[in-house]
Tab-separated table of C-alpha atoms in Angstrom:
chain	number	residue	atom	x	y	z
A	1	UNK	CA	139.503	86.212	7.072
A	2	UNK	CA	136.939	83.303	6.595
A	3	UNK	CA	134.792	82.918	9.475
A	4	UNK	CA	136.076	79.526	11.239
A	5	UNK	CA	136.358	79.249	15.003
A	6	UNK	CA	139.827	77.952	15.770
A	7	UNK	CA	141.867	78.517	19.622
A	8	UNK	CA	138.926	79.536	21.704
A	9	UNK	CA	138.856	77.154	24.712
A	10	UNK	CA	135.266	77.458	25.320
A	11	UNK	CA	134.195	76.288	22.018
A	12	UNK	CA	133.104	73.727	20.556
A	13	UNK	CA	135.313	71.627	18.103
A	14	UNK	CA	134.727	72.100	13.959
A	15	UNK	CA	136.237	69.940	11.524
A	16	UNK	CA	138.275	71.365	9.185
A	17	UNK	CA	139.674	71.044	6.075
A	18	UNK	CA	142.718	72.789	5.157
A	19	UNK	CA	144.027	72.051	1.387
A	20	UNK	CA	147.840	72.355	1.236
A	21	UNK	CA	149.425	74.796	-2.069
A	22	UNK	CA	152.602	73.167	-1.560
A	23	UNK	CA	151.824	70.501	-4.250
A	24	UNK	CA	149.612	72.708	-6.204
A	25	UNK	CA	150.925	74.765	-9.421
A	26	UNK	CA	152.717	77.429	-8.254
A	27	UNK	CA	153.036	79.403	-11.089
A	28	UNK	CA	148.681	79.859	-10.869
A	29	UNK	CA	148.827	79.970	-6.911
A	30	UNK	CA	145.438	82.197	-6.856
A	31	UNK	CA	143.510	79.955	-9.622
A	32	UNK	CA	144.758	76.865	-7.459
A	33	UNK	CA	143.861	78.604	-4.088
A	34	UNK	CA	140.624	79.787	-5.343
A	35	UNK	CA	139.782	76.482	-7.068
A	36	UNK	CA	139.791	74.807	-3.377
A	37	UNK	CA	138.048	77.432	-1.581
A	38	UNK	CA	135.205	76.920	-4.476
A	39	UNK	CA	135.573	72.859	-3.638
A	40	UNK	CA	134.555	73.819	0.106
A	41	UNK	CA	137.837	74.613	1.798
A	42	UNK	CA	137.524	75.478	5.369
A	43	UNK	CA	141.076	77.137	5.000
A	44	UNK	CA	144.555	77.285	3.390
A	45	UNK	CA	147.372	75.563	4.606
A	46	UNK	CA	150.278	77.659	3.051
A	47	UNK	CA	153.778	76.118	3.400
A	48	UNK	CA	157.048	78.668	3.711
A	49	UNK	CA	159.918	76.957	4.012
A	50	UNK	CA	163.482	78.338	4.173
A	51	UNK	CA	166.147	76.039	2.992
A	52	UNK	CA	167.793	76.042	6.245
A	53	UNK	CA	165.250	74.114	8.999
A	54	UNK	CA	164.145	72.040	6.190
A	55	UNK	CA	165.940	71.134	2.906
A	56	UNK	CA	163.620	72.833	0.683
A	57	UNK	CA	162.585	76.477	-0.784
A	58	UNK	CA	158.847	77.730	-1.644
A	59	UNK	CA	157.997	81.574	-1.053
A	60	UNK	CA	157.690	84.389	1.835
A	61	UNK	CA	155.600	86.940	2.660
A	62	UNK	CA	155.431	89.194	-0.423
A	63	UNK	CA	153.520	85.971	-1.770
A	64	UNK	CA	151.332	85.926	0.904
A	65	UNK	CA	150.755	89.587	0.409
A	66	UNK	CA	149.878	89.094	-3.504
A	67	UNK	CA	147.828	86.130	-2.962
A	68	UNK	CA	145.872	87.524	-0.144
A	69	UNK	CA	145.008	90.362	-2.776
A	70	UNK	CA	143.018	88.110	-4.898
A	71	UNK	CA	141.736	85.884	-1.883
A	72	UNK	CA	140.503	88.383	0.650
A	73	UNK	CA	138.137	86.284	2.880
A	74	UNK	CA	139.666	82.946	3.308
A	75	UNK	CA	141.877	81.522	6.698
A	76	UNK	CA	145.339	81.969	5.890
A	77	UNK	CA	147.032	79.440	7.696
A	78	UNK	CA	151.194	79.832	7.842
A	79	UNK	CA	153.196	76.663	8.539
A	80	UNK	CA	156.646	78.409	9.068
A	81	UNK	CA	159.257	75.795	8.565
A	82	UNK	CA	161.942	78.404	9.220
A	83	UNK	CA	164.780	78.462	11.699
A	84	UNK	CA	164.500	82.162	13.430
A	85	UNK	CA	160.158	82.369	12.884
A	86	UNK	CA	160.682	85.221	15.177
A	87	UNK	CA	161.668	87.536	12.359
A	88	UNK	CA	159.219	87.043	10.494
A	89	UNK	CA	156.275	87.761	12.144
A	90	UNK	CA	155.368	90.921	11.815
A	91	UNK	CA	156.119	90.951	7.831
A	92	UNK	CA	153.700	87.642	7.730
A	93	UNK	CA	150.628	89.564	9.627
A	94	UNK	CA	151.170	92.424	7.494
A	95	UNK	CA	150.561	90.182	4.305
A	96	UNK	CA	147.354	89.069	6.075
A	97	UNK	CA	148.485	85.877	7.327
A	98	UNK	CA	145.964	84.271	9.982
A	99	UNK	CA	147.342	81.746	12.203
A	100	UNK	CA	151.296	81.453	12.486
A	101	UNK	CA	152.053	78.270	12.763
A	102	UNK	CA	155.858	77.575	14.076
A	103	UNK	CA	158.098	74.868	15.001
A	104	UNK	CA	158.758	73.910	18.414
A	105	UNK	CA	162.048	73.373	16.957
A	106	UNK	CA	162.692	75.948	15.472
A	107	UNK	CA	163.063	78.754	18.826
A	108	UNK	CA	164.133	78.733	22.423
A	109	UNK	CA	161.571	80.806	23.123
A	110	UNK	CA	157.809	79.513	22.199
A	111	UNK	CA	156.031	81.333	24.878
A	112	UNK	CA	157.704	84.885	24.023
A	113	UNK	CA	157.316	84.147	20.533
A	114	UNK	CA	153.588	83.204	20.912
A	115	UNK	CA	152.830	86.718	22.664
A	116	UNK	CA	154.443	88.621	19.778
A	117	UNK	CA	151.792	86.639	17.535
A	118	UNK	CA	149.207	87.491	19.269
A	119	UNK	CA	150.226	91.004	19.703
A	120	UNK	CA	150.384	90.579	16.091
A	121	UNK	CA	147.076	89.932	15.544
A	122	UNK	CA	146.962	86.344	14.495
A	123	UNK	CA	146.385	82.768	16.257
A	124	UNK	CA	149.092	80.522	17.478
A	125	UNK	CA	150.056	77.284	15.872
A	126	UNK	CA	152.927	75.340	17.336
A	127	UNK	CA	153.899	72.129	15.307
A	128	UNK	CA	156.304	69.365	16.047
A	129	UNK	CA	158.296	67.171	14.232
A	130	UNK	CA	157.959	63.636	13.995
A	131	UNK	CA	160.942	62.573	16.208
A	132	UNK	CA	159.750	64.831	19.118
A	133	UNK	CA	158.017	63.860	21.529
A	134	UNK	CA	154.348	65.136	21.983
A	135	UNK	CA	155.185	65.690	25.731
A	136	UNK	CA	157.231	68.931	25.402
A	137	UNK	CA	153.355	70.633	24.444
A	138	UNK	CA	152.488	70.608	27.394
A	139	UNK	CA	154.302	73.455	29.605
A	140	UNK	CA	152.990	75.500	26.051
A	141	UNK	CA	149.508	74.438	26.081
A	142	UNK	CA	147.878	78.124	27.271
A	143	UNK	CA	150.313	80.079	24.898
A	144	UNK	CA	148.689	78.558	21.955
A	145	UNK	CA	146.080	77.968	19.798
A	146	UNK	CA	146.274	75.315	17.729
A	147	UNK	CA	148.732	72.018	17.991
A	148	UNK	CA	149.964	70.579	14.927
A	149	UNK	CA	151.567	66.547	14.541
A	150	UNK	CA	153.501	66.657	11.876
A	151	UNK	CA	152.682	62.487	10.081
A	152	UNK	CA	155.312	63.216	7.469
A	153	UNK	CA	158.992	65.002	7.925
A	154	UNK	CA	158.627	68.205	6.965
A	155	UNK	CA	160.111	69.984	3.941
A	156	UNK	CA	158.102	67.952	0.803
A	157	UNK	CA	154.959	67.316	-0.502
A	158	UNK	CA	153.690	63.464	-1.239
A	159	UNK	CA	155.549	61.559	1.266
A	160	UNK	CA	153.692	58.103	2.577
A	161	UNK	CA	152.000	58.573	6.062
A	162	UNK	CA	153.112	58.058	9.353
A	163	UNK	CA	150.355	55.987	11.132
A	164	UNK	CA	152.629	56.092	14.555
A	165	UNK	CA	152.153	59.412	14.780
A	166	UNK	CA	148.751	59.327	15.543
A	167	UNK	CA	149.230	58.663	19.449
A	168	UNK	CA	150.481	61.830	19.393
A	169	UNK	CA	146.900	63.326	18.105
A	170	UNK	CA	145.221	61.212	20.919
A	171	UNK	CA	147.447	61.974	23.864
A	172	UNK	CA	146.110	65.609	23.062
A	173	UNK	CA	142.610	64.922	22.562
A	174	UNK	CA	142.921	62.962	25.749
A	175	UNK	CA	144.323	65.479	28.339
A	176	UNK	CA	143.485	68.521	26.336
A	177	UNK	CA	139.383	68.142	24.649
A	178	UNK	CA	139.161	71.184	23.537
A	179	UNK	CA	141.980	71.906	21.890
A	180	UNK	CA	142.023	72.912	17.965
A	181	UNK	CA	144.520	69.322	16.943
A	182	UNK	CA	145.814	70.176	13.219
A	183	UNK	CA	147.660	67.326	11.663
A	184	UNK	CA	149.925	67.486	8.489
A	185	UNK	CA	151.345	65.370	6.084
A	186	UNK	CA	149.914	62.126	3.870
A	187	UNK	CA	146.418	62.926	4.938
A	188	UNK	CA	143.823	61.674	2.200
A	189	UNK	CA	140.144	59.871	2.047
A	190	UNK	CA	141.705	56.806	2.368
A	191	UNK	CA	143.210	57.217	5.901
A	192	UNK	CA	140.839	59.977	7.012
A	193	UNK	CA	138.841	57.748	9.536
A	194	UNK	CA	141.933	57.056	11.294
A	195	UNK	CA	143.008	60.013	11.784
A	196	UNK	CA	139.486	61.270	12.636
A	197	UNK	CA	139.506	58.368	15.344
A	198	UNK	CA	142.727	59.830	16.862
A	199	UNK	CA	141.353	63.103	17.398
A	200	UNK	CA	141.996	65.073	15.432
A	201	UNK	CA	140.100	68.035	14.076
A	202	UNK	CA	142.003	70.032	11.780
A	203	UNK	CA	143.111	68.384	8.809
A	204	UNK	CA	145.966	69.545	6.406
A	205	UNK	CA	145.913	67.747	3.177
A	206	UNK	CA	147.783	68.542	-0.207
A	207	UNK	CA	148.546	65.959	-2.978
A	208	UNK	CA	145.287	63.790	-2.276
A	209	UNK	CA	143.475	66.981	-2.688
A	210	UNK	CA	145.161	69.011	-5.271
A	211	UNK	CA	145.301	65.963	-7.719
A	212	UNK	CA	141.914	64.697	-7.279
A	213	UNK	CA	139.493	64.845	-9.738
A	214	UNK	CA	136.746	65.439	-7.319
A	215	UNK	CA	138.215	68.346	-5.114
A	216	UNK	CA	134.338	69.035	-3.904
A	217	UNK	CA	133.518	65.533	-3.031
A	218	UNK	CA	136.545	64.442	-1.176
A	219	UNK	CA	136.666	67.700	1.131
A	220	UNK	CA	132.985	66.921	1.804
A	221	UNK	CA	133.657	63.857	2.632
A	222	UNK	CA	136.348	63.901	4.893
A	223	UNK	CA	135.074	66.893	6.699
A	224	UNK	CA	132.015	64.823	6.964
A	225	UNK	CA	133.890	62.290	9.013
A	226	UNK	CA	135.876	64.467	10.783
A	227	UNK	CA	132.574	65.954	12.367
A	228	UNK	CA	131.025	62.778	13.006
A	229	UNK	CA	133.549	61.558	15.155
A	230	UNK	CA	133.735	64.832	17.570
A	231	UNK	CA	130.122	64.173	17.677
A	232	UNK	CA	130.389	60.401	18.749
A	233	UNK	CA	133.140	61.349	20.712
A	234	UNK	CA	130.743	63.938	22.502
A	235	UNK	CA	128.043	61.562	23.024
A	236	UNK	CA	130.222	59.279	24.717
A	237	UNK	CA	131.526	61.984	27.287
């Protein structure tokens, strides 16, 4: 496991930079995976999807399990668009999955399903989808770790940014400051500051980074943005 501070409440904030596989070549998953972590990836935002809660298919565990073979040390971060995430928990922390990242969604349960994660060893993510409202967080907020806004619909790679979205990211950073904000979906340089300026700390990004010719510089950068507006935003407080 890379050594990033993510759900501790008495932290302070990092940004992070989490480059996205799903757009990636699949068939070299480890060259690809590696190849970001050498660019300066903070962590890896690994996409499992189940052809049921969204209309698309990538991999499961035994994936996870071979890739964290050749990537020992880096954050394995699981966004489990799957209906049922409650099954596959402990198969996920066995293949040395980090954070499990589920849909709010996705389970009638979110605060039972955040203690078996735990149990299990890893952090809590819980994501929503752009059509929820950010409100239903909130009775959640001390099961978890991590928060993540969904700015695309989930279920495919490349899809064109949903500015709106990012009241979502601020309503958290307002009522909850220390709380680890991922977002998801259309995130590149080119929109970075905004999304910075919402709040936002943890950023998931796939096509703009897997398809740029500068993997190095661009993480750099927008990491470098990221952190300079927790630090205005601490000045100002």
């Amino acid at each position: 496991m890379a050594n990033i501070s993510v759900g501790s409440a008495s932290k302070s904030l990092s940004g992070l930079i989490g480059p996205s596989l799903l757009n990636s070549d699949l068939s070299q998953l480890a060259t690809e995976a590696a190849r970001m972590i050498d660019a300066g990836a903070d962590y890896l935002h690994l996409d499992v999807m189940d052809g049921h809660f969204v209309p698309n298919l990538t991999f499961g565990h035994p994936v996870v399990k071979c890739l964290r073979s050749k990537i020992p040390k880096c954050y394995f971060d699981m966004h489990m668009m799957v209906d049922r995430p409650e099954q596959w928990v402990e198969p996920m922390a066995d293949a040395g999955a980090d954070q499990y990242t589920f849909h709010y969604e996705s389970t009638d349960s979110v605060v039972v399903l955040s203690r078996a994660i735990k149990e299990a060893g890893m952090m809590v993510g819980l994501g929503i989808k752009p059509n929820t409202p950010v409100e239903v967080i909130d009775e959640f907020i001390e099961s978890v770790d991590v928060v993540l806004i969904m700015t695309v619909e989930p279920g495919y790679g490349g899809q064109a940014f949903m500015t709106d979205m990012l009241n979502k990211v601020s309503y958290l950073r307002r009522n909850y400051p220390s709380l680890d904000v991922e977002v998801d979906g259309g995130i590149s340089p080119t929109n970075i500051s905004l999304v910075a300026a919402s709040g936002a700390n943890m950023i998931v990004s796939g096509s703009a980074l897997m398809r740029s010719a500068e993997p190095e510089r661009d993480i750099l950068g927008m990491r470098d943005v990221v952190t300079a507006e927790i630090n205005r935003s601490k000045s100002t407080h």
